[in-house]
PDB file of C-alpha atoms and ligand atoms in Angstrom:
ATOM      1  CA  UNK Z  61       0.000   0.000   0.000  1.00  0.00           C
ATOM      2  CA  UNK Z  62       1.450   3.404  -0.979  1.00  0.00           C
ATOM      3  CA  UNK Z  63       1.389   6.064   1.748  1.00  0.00           C
ATOM      4  CA  UNK Z  64      -0.678   9.112   0.939  1.00  0.00           C
ATOM      5  CA  UNK Z  65       1.091  12.479   0.651  1.00  0.00           C
ATOM      6  CA  UNK Z  66      -0.409  15.951   0.809  1.00  0.00           C
ATOM      7  CA  UNK Z  67       1.790  18.868  -0.251  1.00  0.00           C
ATOM      8  CA  UNK Z  68       1.140  22.587  -0.045  1.00  0.00           C
ATOM      9  CA  UNK Z  69       2.689  24.805  -2.728  1.00  0.00           C
ATOM     10  CA  UNK Z  70       2.367  28.392  -1.562  1.00  0.00           C
ATOM     11  CA  UNK Z  71       3.813  29.799  -4.790  1.00  0.00           C
ATOM     12  CA  UNK Z  72       4.944  33.459  -4.344  1.00  0.00           C
ATOM     13  CA  UNK Z  73       2.659  34.149  -1.382  1.00  0.00           C
ATOM     14  CA  UNK Z  74       2.976  34.524   2.374  1.00  0.00           C
ATOM     15  CA  UNK Z  75       5.377  36.269   4.729  1.00  0.00           C
ATOM     16  CA  UNK Z  76       7.857  35.298   7.438  1.00  0.00           C
ATOM     17  CA  UNK Z  77       5.110  35.781  10.005  1.00  0.00           C
ATOM     18  CA  UNK Z  78       2.506  33.705   8.158  1.00  0.00           C
ATOM     19  CA  UNK Z  79       5.087  30.967   7.513  1.00  0.00           C
ATOM     20  CA  UNK Z  80       5.877  30.569  11.212  1.00  0.00           C
ATOM     21  CA  UNK Z  81       2.214  30.754  12.201  1.00  0.00           C
ATOM     22  CA  UNK Z  82       1.143  28.170   9.597  1.00  0.00           C
ATOM     23  CA  UNK Z  83       3.869  25.735  10.580  1.00  0.00           C
ATOM     24  CA  UNK Z  84       3.232  26.097  14.300  1.00  0.00           C
ATOM     25  CA  UNK Z  85      -0.388  25.262  13.630  1.00  0.00           C
ATOM     26  CA  UNK Z  86       0.204  22.288  11.318  1.00  0.00           C
ATOM     27  CA  UNK Z  87       3.109  20.617  13.102  1.00  0.00           C
ATOM     28  CA  UNK Z  88       1.197  19.998  16.328  1.00  0.00           C
ATOM     29  CA  UNK Z  89      -1.328  17.842  14.474  1.00  0.00           C
ATOM     30  CA  UNK Z  90      -0.326  14.315  13.524  1.00  0.00           C
ATOM     31  CA  UNK Z  91      -1.211  12.307  10.448  1.00  0.00           C
ATOM     32  CA  UNK Z  92      -0.191   8.694  11.016  1.00  0.00           C
ATOM     33  CA  UNK Z  93      -1.096   7.458   7.537  1.00  0.00           C
ATOM     34  CA  UNK Z  94      -0.164  10.469   5.442  1.00  0.00           C
ATOM     35  CA  UNK Z  95       3.047  12.385   4.744  1.00  0.00           C
ATOM     36  CA  UNK Z  96       2.869  16.176   4.623  1.00  0.00           C
ATOM     37  CA  UNK Z  97       5.172  18.586   2.867  1.00  0.00           C
ATOM     38  CA  UNK Z  98       5.104  22.357   2.548  1.00  0.00           C
ATOM     39  CA  UNK Z  99       6.753  24.336  -0.254  1.00  0.00           C
ATOM     40  CA  UNK Z 100       7.258  27.949   0.918  1.00  0.00           C
ATOM     41  CA  UNK Z 101       9.031  30.617  -1.146  1.00  0.00           C
ATOM     42  CA  UNK Z 102      12.862  30.434  -1.002  1.00  0.00           C
ATOM     43  CA  UNK Z 103      13.378  33.225   1.595  1.00  0.00           C
ATOM     44  CA  UNK Z 104      11.208  31.400   4.153  1.00  0.00           C
ATOM     45  CA  UNK Z 105      12.740  27.937   3.756  1.00  0.00           C
ATOM     46  CA  UNK Z 106      15.147  28.321   6.653  1.00  0.00           C
ATOM     47  CA  UNK Z 107      12.442  29.548   9.021  1.00  0.00           C
ATOM     48  CA  UNK Z 108      10.125  26.775   7.850  1.00  0.00           C
ATOM     49  CA  UNK Z 109      12.723  24.062   8.463  1.00  0.00           C
ATOM     50  CA  UNK Z 110      13.514  25.526  11.882  1.00  0.00           C
ATOM     51  CA  UNK Z 111       9.850  25.720  12.866  1.00  0.00           C
ATOM     52  CA  UNK Z 112       8.953  22.251  11.544  1.00  0.00           C
ATOM     53  CA  UNK Z 113      11.045  20.418  14.083  1.00  0.00           C
ATOM     54  CA  UNK Z 114       8.715  17.595  15.026  1.00  0.00           C
ATOM     55  CA  UNK Z 115       9.068  15.331  12.023  1.00  0.00           C
ATOM     56  CA  UNK Z 116       5.349  15.648  11.326  1.00  0.00           C
ATOM     57  CA  UNK Z 117       5.989  18.006   8.448  1.00  0.00           C
ATOM     58  CA  UNK Z 118       8.711  18.106   5.786  1.00  0.00           C
ATOM     59  CA  UNK Z 119       9.839  21.170   3.859  1.00  0.00           C
ATOM     60  CA  UNK Z 120      10.570  21.520   0.163  1.00  0.00           C
ATOM     61  CA  UNK Z 121      11.560  24.182  -2.362  1.00  0.00           C
ATOM     62  CA  UNK Z 122       9.507  25.295  -5.360  1.00  0.00           C
ATOM     63  CA  UNK Z 123      12.384  25.198  -7.846  1.00  0.00           C
ATOM     64  CA  UNK Z 124      16.142  24.639  -8.187  1.00  0.00           C
ATOM     65  CA  UNK Z 125      18.938  25.213 -10.658  1.00  0.00           C
ATOM     66  CA  UNK Z 126      19.907  22.510 -13.103  1.00  0.00           C
ATOM     67  CA  UNK Z 127      23.555  23.387 -12.368  1.00  0.00           C
ATOM     68  CA  UNK Z 128      25.480  22.065  -9.377  1.00  0.00           C
ATOM     69  CA  UNK Z 129      27.270  25.401  -8.777  1.00  0.00           C
ATOM     70  CA  UNK Z 130      28.884  28.296 -10.585  1.00  0.00           C
ATOM     71  CA  UNK Z 131      28.299  31.740 -12.052  1.00  0.00           C
ATOM     72  CA  UNK Z 132      24.493  31.614 -12.295  1.00  0.00           C
ATOM     73  CA  UNK Z 133      23.352  34.772 -10.527  1.00  0.00           C
ATOM     74  CA  UNK Z 134      20.062  34.389  -8.720  1.00  0.00           C
ATOM     75  CA  UNK Z 135      19.931  30.612  -9.021  1.00  0.00           C
ATOM     76  CA  UNK Z 136      19.776  28.155  -6.117  1.00  0.00           C
ATOM     77  CA  UNK Z 137      21.615  24.826  -6.231  1.00  0.00           C
ATOM     78  CA  UNK Z 138      20.163  21.530  -5.036  1.00  0.00           C
ATOM     79  CA  UNK Z 139      23.022  21.119  -2.556  1.00  0.00           C
ATOM     80  CA  UNK Z 140      22.142  24.507  -0.998  1.00  0.00           C
ATOM     81  CA  UNK Z 141      18.554  23.393  -0.524  1.00  0.00           C
ATOM     82  CA  UNK Z 142      19.744  20.182   1.168  1.00  0.00           C
ATOM     83  CA  UNK Z 143      22.089  22.281   3.260  1.00  0.00           C
ATOM     84  CA  UNK Z 144      19.118  24.300   4.520  1.00  0.00           C
ATOM     85  CA  UNK Z 145      17.222  21.157   5.479  1.00  0.00           C
ATOM     86  CA  UNK Z 146      14.841  20.936   2.522  1.00  0.00           C
ATOM     87  CA  UNK Z 147      13.932  17.332   1.671  1.00  0.00           C
ATOM     88  CA  UNK Z 148      11.762  17.811  -1.408  1.00  0.00           C
ATOM     89  CA  UNK Z 149      11.740  20.040  -4.468  1.00  0.00           C
ATOM     90  CA  UNK Z 150       9.135  20.757  -7.152  1.00  0.00           C
ATOM     91  CA  UNK Z 151      10.468  20.191 -10.653  1.00  0.00           C
ATOM     92  CA  UNK Z 152       8.789  21.378 -13.838  1.00  0.00           C
ATOM     93  CA  UNK Z 153       5.791  23.118 -12.307  1.00  0.00           C
ATOM     94  CA  UNK Z 154       3.649  24.432 -15.167  1.00  0.00           C
ATOM     95  CA  UNK Z 155       4.233  28.026 -14.011  1.00  0.00           C
ATOM     96  CA  UNK Z 156       7.988  27.458 -14.459  1.00  0.00           C
ATOM     97  CA  UNK Z 157       7.446  25.830 -17.845  1.00  0.00           C
ATOM     98  CA  UNK Z 158       5.107  28.628 -18.932  1.00  0.00           C
ATOM     99  CA  UNK Z 159       6.660  31.815 -17.515  1.00  0.00           C
ATOM    100  CA  UNK Z 160      10.317  30.784 -17.489  1.00  0.00           C
ATOM    101  CA  UNK Z 161      10.366  28.786 -20.719  1.00  0.00           C
ATOM    102  CA  UNK Z 162      11.553  25.603 -19.039  1.00  0.00           C
ATOM    103  CA  UNK Z 163      11.776  22.938 -21.709  1.00  0.00           C
ATOM    104  CA  UNK Z 164      11.356  19.218 -21.070  1.00  0.00           C
ATOM    105  CA  UNK Z 165      15.158  18.921 -21.300  1.00  0.00           C
ATOM    106  CA  UNK Z 166      15.730  21.616 -18.653  1.00  0.00           C
ATOM    107  CA  UNK Z 167      13.137  19.976 -16.411  1.00  0.00           C
ATOM    108  CA  UNK Z 168      14.976  16.666 -16.786  1.00  0.00           C
ATOM    109  CA  UNK Z 169      18.305  18.329 -15.916  1.00  0.00           C
ATOM    110  CA  UNK Z 170      16.727  19.834 -12.784  1.00  0.00           C
ATOM    111  CA  UNK Z 171      15.268  16.438 -11.861  1.00  0.00           C
ATOM    112  CA  UNK Z 172      18.726  14.871 -12.085  1.00  0.00           C
ATOM    113  CA  UNK Z 173      20.295  17.719 -10.079  1.00  0.00           C
ATOM    114  CA  UNK Z 174      17.709  17.166  -7.331  1.00  0.00           C
ATOM    115  CA  UNK Z 175      18.229  13.411  -7.171  1.00  0.00           C
ATOM    116  CA  UNK Z 176      22.029  13.784  -7.226  1.00  0.00           C
ATOM    117  CA  UNK Z 177      21.880  16.058  -4.171  1.00  0.00           C
ATOM    118  CA  UNK Z 178      19.589  13.709  -2.235  1.00  0.00           C
ATOM    119  CA  UNK Z 179      16.384  15.705  -2.655  1.00  0.00           C
ATOM    120  CA  UNK Z 180      13.088  13.998  -3.456  1.00  0.00           C
ATOM    121  CA  UNK Z 181      11.829  15.558  -6.680  1.00  0.00           C
ATOM    122  CA  UNK Z 182       8.123  16.096  -7.275  1.00  0.00           C
ATOM    123  CA  UNK Z 183       7.920  16.029 -11.061  1.00  0.00           C
ATOM    124  CA  UNK Z 184       4.955  18.067 -12.332  1.00  0.00           C
ATOM    125  CA  UNK Z 185       3.224  17.056 -15.568  1.00  0.00           C
ATOM    126  CA  UNK Z 186       0.127  18.442 -17.222  1.00  0.00           C
ATOM    127  CA  UNK Z 187      -1.576  19.590 -20.376  1.00  0.00           C
ATOM    128  CA  UNK Z 188      -3.136  22.910 -21.407  1.00  0.00           C
ATOM    129  CA  UNK Z 189      -6.843  23.256 -22.181  1.00  0.00           C
ATOM    130  CA  UNK Z 190      -6.098  23.396 -25.927  1.00  0.00           C
ATOM    131  CA  UNK Z 191      -4.078  20.211 -25.715  1.00  0.00           C
ATOM    132  CA  UNK Z 192      -6.873  18.438 -23.816  1.00  0.00           C
ATOM    133  CA  UNK Z 193      -9.495  19.629 -26.287  1.00  0.00           C
ATOM    134  CA  UNK Z 194      -7.341  18.438 -29.167  1.00  0.00           C
ATOM    135  CA  UNK Z 195      -7.199  14.975 -27.551  1.00  0.00           C
ATOM    136  CA  UNK Z 196      -3.472  15.302 -26.899  1.00  0.00           C
ATOM    137  CA  UNK Z 197      -3.362  14.861 -23.115  1.00  0.00           C
ATOM    138  CA  UNK Z 198      -1.668  11.447 -23.120  1.00  0.00           C
ATOM    139  CA  UNK Z 199       0.754  12.496 -25.843  1.00  0.00           C
ATOM    140  CA  UNK Z 200       1.842  15.532 -23.781  1.00  0.00           C
ATOM    141  CA  UNK Z 201       2.217  13.517 -20.567  1.00  0.00           C
ATOM    142  CA  UNK Z 202       4.157  10.813 -22.402  1.00  0.00           C
ATOM    143  CA  UNK Z 203       6.533  13.426 -23.869  1.00  0.00           C
ATOM    144  CA  UNK Z 204       7.070  15.265 -20.551  1.00  0.00           C
ATOM    145  CA  UNK Z 205       7.642  12.053 -18.582  1.00  0.00           C
ATOM    146  CA  UNK Z 206       9.538  10.322 -21.379  1.00  0.00           C
ATOM    147  CA  UNK Z 207      12.170  13.069 -21.590  1.00  0.00           C
ATOM    148  CA  UNK Z 208      12.927  12.774 -17.875  1.00  0.00           C
ATOM    149  CA  UNK Z 209      13.044   8.974 -18.047  1.00  0.00           C
ATOM    150  CA  UNK Z 210      15.403   9.062 -21.026  1.00  0.00           C
ATOM    151  CA  UNK Z 211      17.701  11.768 -19.663  1.00  0.00           C
ATOM    152  CA  UNK Z 212      17.830  10.601 -16.041  1.00  0.00           C
ATOM    153  CA  UNK Z 213      17.247   6.848 -16.203  1.00  0.00           C
ATOM    154  CA  UNK Z 214      14.822   4.695 -14.228  1.00  0.00           C
ATOM    155  CA  UNK Z 215      17.023   4.555 -11.129  1.00  0.00           C
ATOM    156  CA  UNK Z 216      16.547   8.327 -10.662  1.00  0.00           C
ATOM    157  CA  UNK Z 217      12.860   7.652 -10.008  1.00  0.00           C
ATOM    158  CA  UNK Z 218      13.402   5.569  -6.868  1.00  0.00           C
ATOM    159  CA  UNK Z 219      12.601   8.444  -4.498  1.00  0.00           C
ATOM    160  CA  UNK Z 220      10.578  10.503  -6.960  1.00  0.00           C
ATOM    161  CA  UNK Z 221       6.990  11.619  -6.758  1.00  0.00           C
ATOM    162  CA  UNK Z 222       4.941  12.587  -9.788  1.00  0.00           C
ATOM    163  CA  UNK Z 223       2.223  15.248  -9.737  1.00  0.00           C
ATOM    164  CA  UNK Z 224      -0.410  15.428 -12.468  1.00  0.00           C
ATOM    165  CA  UNK Z 225      -1.498  19.062 -12.659  1.00  0.00           C
ATOM    166  CA  UNK Z 226      -3.724  19.839 -15.639  1.00  0.00           C
ATOM    167  CA  UNK Z 227      -3.010  23.506 -16.387  1.00  0.00           C
ATOM    168  CA  UNK Z 228      -6.682  24.255 -17.001  1.00  0.00           C
ATOM    169  CA  UNK Z 229      -7.448  23.208 -13.404  1.00  0.00           C
ATOM    170  CA  UNK Z 230      -4.736  25.264 -11.670  1.00  0.00           C
ATOM    171  CA  UNK Z 231      -6.095  28.256  -9.779  1.00  0.00           C
ATOM    172  CA  UNK Z 232      -9.269  28.210 -11.856  1.00  0.00           C
ATOM    173  CA  UNK Z 233     -11.670  26.433  -9.504  1.00  0.00           C
ATOM    174  CA  UNK Z 234     -12.263  23.892 -12.316  1.00  0.00           C
ATOM    175  CA  UNK Z 235     -11.029  20.694 -10.676  1.00  0.00           C
ATOM    176  CA  UNK Z 236     -10.595  17.693 -12.922  1.00  0.00           C
ATOM    177  CA  UNK Z 237     -13.378  15.195 -12.243  1.00  0.00           C
ATOM    178  CA  UNK Z 238     -12.070  12.295 -10.145  1.00  0.00           C
ATOM    179  CA  UNK Z 239     -12.537   9.889 -13.089  1.00  0.00           C
ATOM    180  CA  UNK Z 240     -10.683  12.283 -15.448  1.00  0.00           C
ATOM    181  CA  UNK Z 241      -7.770  12.551 -13.016  1.00  0.00           C
ATOM    182  CA  UNK Z 242      -7.798   8.788 -12.372  1.00  0.00           C
ATOM    183  CA  UNK Z 243      -7.607   8.080 -16.093  1.00  0.00           C
ATOM    184  CA  UNK Z 244      -4.405  10.115 -16.468  1.00  0.00           C
ATOM    185  CA  UNK Z 245      -2.924   8.792 -13.239  1.00  0.00           C
ATOM    186  CA  UNK Z 246      -3.487   5.241 -14.501  1.00  0.00           C
ATOM    187  CA  UNK Z 247      -1.843   6.252 -17.774  1.00  0.00           C
ATOM    188  CA  UNK Z 248       1.209   7.649 -15.934  1.00  0.00           C
ATOM    189  CA  UNK Z 249       1.471   4.468 -13.878  1.00  0.00           C
ATOM    190  CA  UNK Z 250       1.230   2.360 -17.025  1.00  0.00           C
ATOM    191  CA  UNK Z 251       4.091   4.362 -18.557  1.00  0.00           C
ATOM    192  CA  UNK Z 252       6.233   3.457 -15.542  1.00  0.00           C
ATOM    193  CA  UNK Z 253       4.971  -0.134 -15.459  1.00  0.00           C
ATOM    194  CA  UNK Z 254       6.103  -0.650 -19.038  1.00  0.00           C
ATOM    195  CA  UNK Z 255       9.640  -0.086 -17.733  1.00  0.00           C
ATOM    196  CA  UNK Z 256       9.495  -1.443 -14.162  1.00  0.00           C
ATOM    197  CA  UNK Z 257       6.356  -2.892 -12.563  1.00  0.00           C
ATOM    198  CA  UNK Z 258       7.595  -2.558  -8.969  1.00  0.00           C
ATOM    199  CA  UNK Z 259       8.636   1.059  -9.448  1.00  0.00           C
ATOM    200  CA  UNK Z 260       5.216   1.779 -10.939  1.00  0.00           C
ATOM    201  CA  UNK Z 261       3.466   0.297  -7.898  1.00  0.00           C
ATOM    202  CA  UNK Z 262       5.662   2.210  -5.425  1.00  0.00           C
ATOM    203  CA  UNK Z 263       5.680   5.660  -7.074  1.00  0.00           C
ATOM    204  CA  UNK Z 264       3.258   8.128  -5.535  1.00  0.00           C
ATOM    205  CA  UNK Z 265       1.113  10.056  -7.977  1.00  0.00           C
ATOM    206  CA  UNK Z 266      -0.355  13.312  -6.673  1.00  0.00           C
ATOM    207  CA  UNK Z 267      -3.189  15.258  -8.250  1.00  0.00           C
ATOM    208  CA  UNK Z 268      -3.016  19.068  -8.334  1.00  0.00           C
ATOM    209  CA  UNK Z 269      -5.468  21.656  -9.637  1.00  0.00           C
ATOM    210  CA  UNK Z 270      -8.087  23.340  -7.453  1.00  0.00           C
ATOM    211  CA  UNK Z 271      -7.982  20.706  -4.709  1.00  0.00           C
ATOM    212  CA  UNK Z 272     -10.148  21.964  -1.844  1.00  0.00           C
ATOM    213  CA  UNK Z 273     -11.413  20.551   1.455  1.00  0.00           C
ATOM    214  CA  UNK Z 274     -14.740  19.715  -0.185  1.00  0.00           C
ATOM    215  CA  UNK Z 275     -13.438  17.789  -3.204  1.00  0.00           C
ATOM    216  CA  UNK Z 276     -10.317  16.142  -1.744  1.00  0.00           C
ATOM    217  CA  UNK Z 277     -11.914  12.961  -0.364  1.00  0.00           C
ATOM    218  CA  UNK Z 278     -13.536  12.100  -3.675  1.00  0.00           C
ATOM    219  CA  UNK Z 279     -10.290  12.629  -5.603  1.00  0.00           C
ATOM    220  CA  UNK Z 280      -8.228  10.665  -3.069  1.00  0.00           C
ATOM    221  CA  UNK Z 281     -10.610   7.707  -3.198  1.00  0.00           C
ATOM    222  CA  UNK Z 282      -9.456   6.931  -6.753  1.00  0.00           C
ATOM    223  CA  UNK Z 283      -7.122   3.934  -7.029  1.00  0.00           C
ATOM    224  CA  UNK Z 284      -4.156   5.758  -8.557  1.00  0.00           C
ATOM    225  CA  UNK Z 285      -4.405   9.088  -6.732  1.00  0.00           C
ATOM    226  CA  UNK Z 286      -1.992   8.930  -3.808  1.00  0.00           C
ATOM    227  CA  UNK Z 287      -2.491  12.461  -2.507  1.00  0.00           C
ATOM    228  CA  UNK Z 288      -2.540  16.053  -3.635  1.00  0.00           C
ATOM    229  CA  UNK Z 289      -0.366  19.008  -4.568  1.00  0.00           C
ATOM    230  CA  UNK Z 290      -2.411  21.905  -3.287  1.00  0.00           C
ATOM    231  CA  UNK Z 291      -1.944  25.563  -4.227  1.00  0.00           C
ATOM    232  CA  UNK Z 292      -4.493  28.155  -3.107  1.00  0.00           C
ATOM    233  CA  UNK Z 293      -6.180  26.006  -0.470  1.00  0.00           C
ATOM    234  CA  UNK Z 294      -2.861  25.253   1.230  1.00  0.00           C
ATOM    235  CA  UNK Z 295      -2.382  28.870   2.293  1.00  0.00           C
ATOM    236  CA  UNK Z 296      -4.830  28.525   5.179  1.00  0.00           C
ATOM    237  CA  UNK Z 297      -3.636  25.966   7.727  1.00  0.00           C
ATOM    238  CA  UNK Z 298      -7.212  24.911   8.496  1.00  0.00           C
ATOM    239  CA  UNK Z 299      -7.953  24.095   4.837  1.00  0.00           C
ATOM    240  CA  UNK Z 300      -4.646  22.273   4.427  1.00  0.00           C
ATOM    241  CA  UNK Z 301      -5.395  20.198   7.542  1.00  0.00           C
ATOM    242  CA  UNK Z 302      -8.898  19.399   6.259  1.00  0.00           C
ATOM    243  CA  UNK Z 303      -7.353  18.149   2.985  1.00  0.00           C
ATOM    244  CA  UNK Z 304      -4.844  16.056   4.963  1.00  0.00           C
ATOM    245  CA  UNK Z 305      -7.732  14.584   6.957  1.00  0.00           C
ATOM    246  CA  UNK Z 306      -9.410  13.588   3.681  1.00  0.00           C
ATOM    247  CA  UNK Z 307      -6.261  11.685   2.740  1.00  0.00           C
ATOM    248  CA  UNK Z 308      -5.917   9.755   6.003  1.00  0.00           C
TER     249      UNK Z 308
HETATM  250  P1  13P L 607      -4.363  25.443  -7.072  1.00  0.00           P
HETATM  251  O1  13P L 607      -4.627  24.395  -5.991  1.00  0.00           O
HETATM  252  O2  13P L 607      -4.408  26.827  -6.547  1.00  0.00           O
HETATM  253  O3  13P L 607      -5.206  25.201  -8.259  1.00  0.00           O
HETATM  254  O4  13P L 607      -2.828  25.227  -7.523  1.00  0.00           O
HETATM  255  C1  13P L 607      -2.383  23.977  -7.884  1.00  0.00           C
HETATM  256  C2  13P L 607      -0.913  24.006  -8.041  1.00  0.00           C
HETATM  257  O5  13P L 607      -0.395  24.589  -8.989  1.00  0.00           O
HETATM  258  C3  13P L 607      -0.096  23.374  -7.010  1.00  0.00           C
HETATM  259  O6  13P L 607       1.231  23.249  -7.413  1.00  0.00           O
END
């Protein structure tokens, strides 16, 4: 049985004060059958790691550099994130792909940089509305996942998590129906199973895109949905905790 995982991606929102308050509130609750991770903005990572001392909550970064070190002003290396106590990192979020022109190849390089530094990457995949309407969802997912598999190799996936985040569902309030999400999750698992059946069974597949306290339980009841990557609803500790409760 795969353990459920609920992750909160705050994106570029929050403050030092709200970070500490949120973590103090979440860390005192336990979730025996569900892992929890929070992805604050870079400047609050240190405070988040320091505040999340109980082991009930892990901390991750929203992005990383594909380079190990060097003259890359403004970039943050995987080893620096590990150094700060981050355990996870988002790789290839659609907002990075869209606004920072991250190609599949760059995403794969970041994935490898994360794994090499001992971070658990959360690889984000997802199609646009136009791609879905053109019947290209599986083709897009296959291309995005395939590039990472080819560039990084299967062994890089041992500690990886995959998040299916249809772009048309992110921040729009239009959640994918549970059966729509399940269909793509099953497709992602089949892509892994074609290469390694055990890896496919063990890899956690998160759904992201307008997950809220009132739709989480239905989504999480699907066979191949092992948790959620939550944006807007993760900003309030109470909503995040309600989503965690739906996963446990
Ligand atoms: P929303 O939950 O706000 O739709 O965001 C999803 C997301 O992008 C999480 O990474």
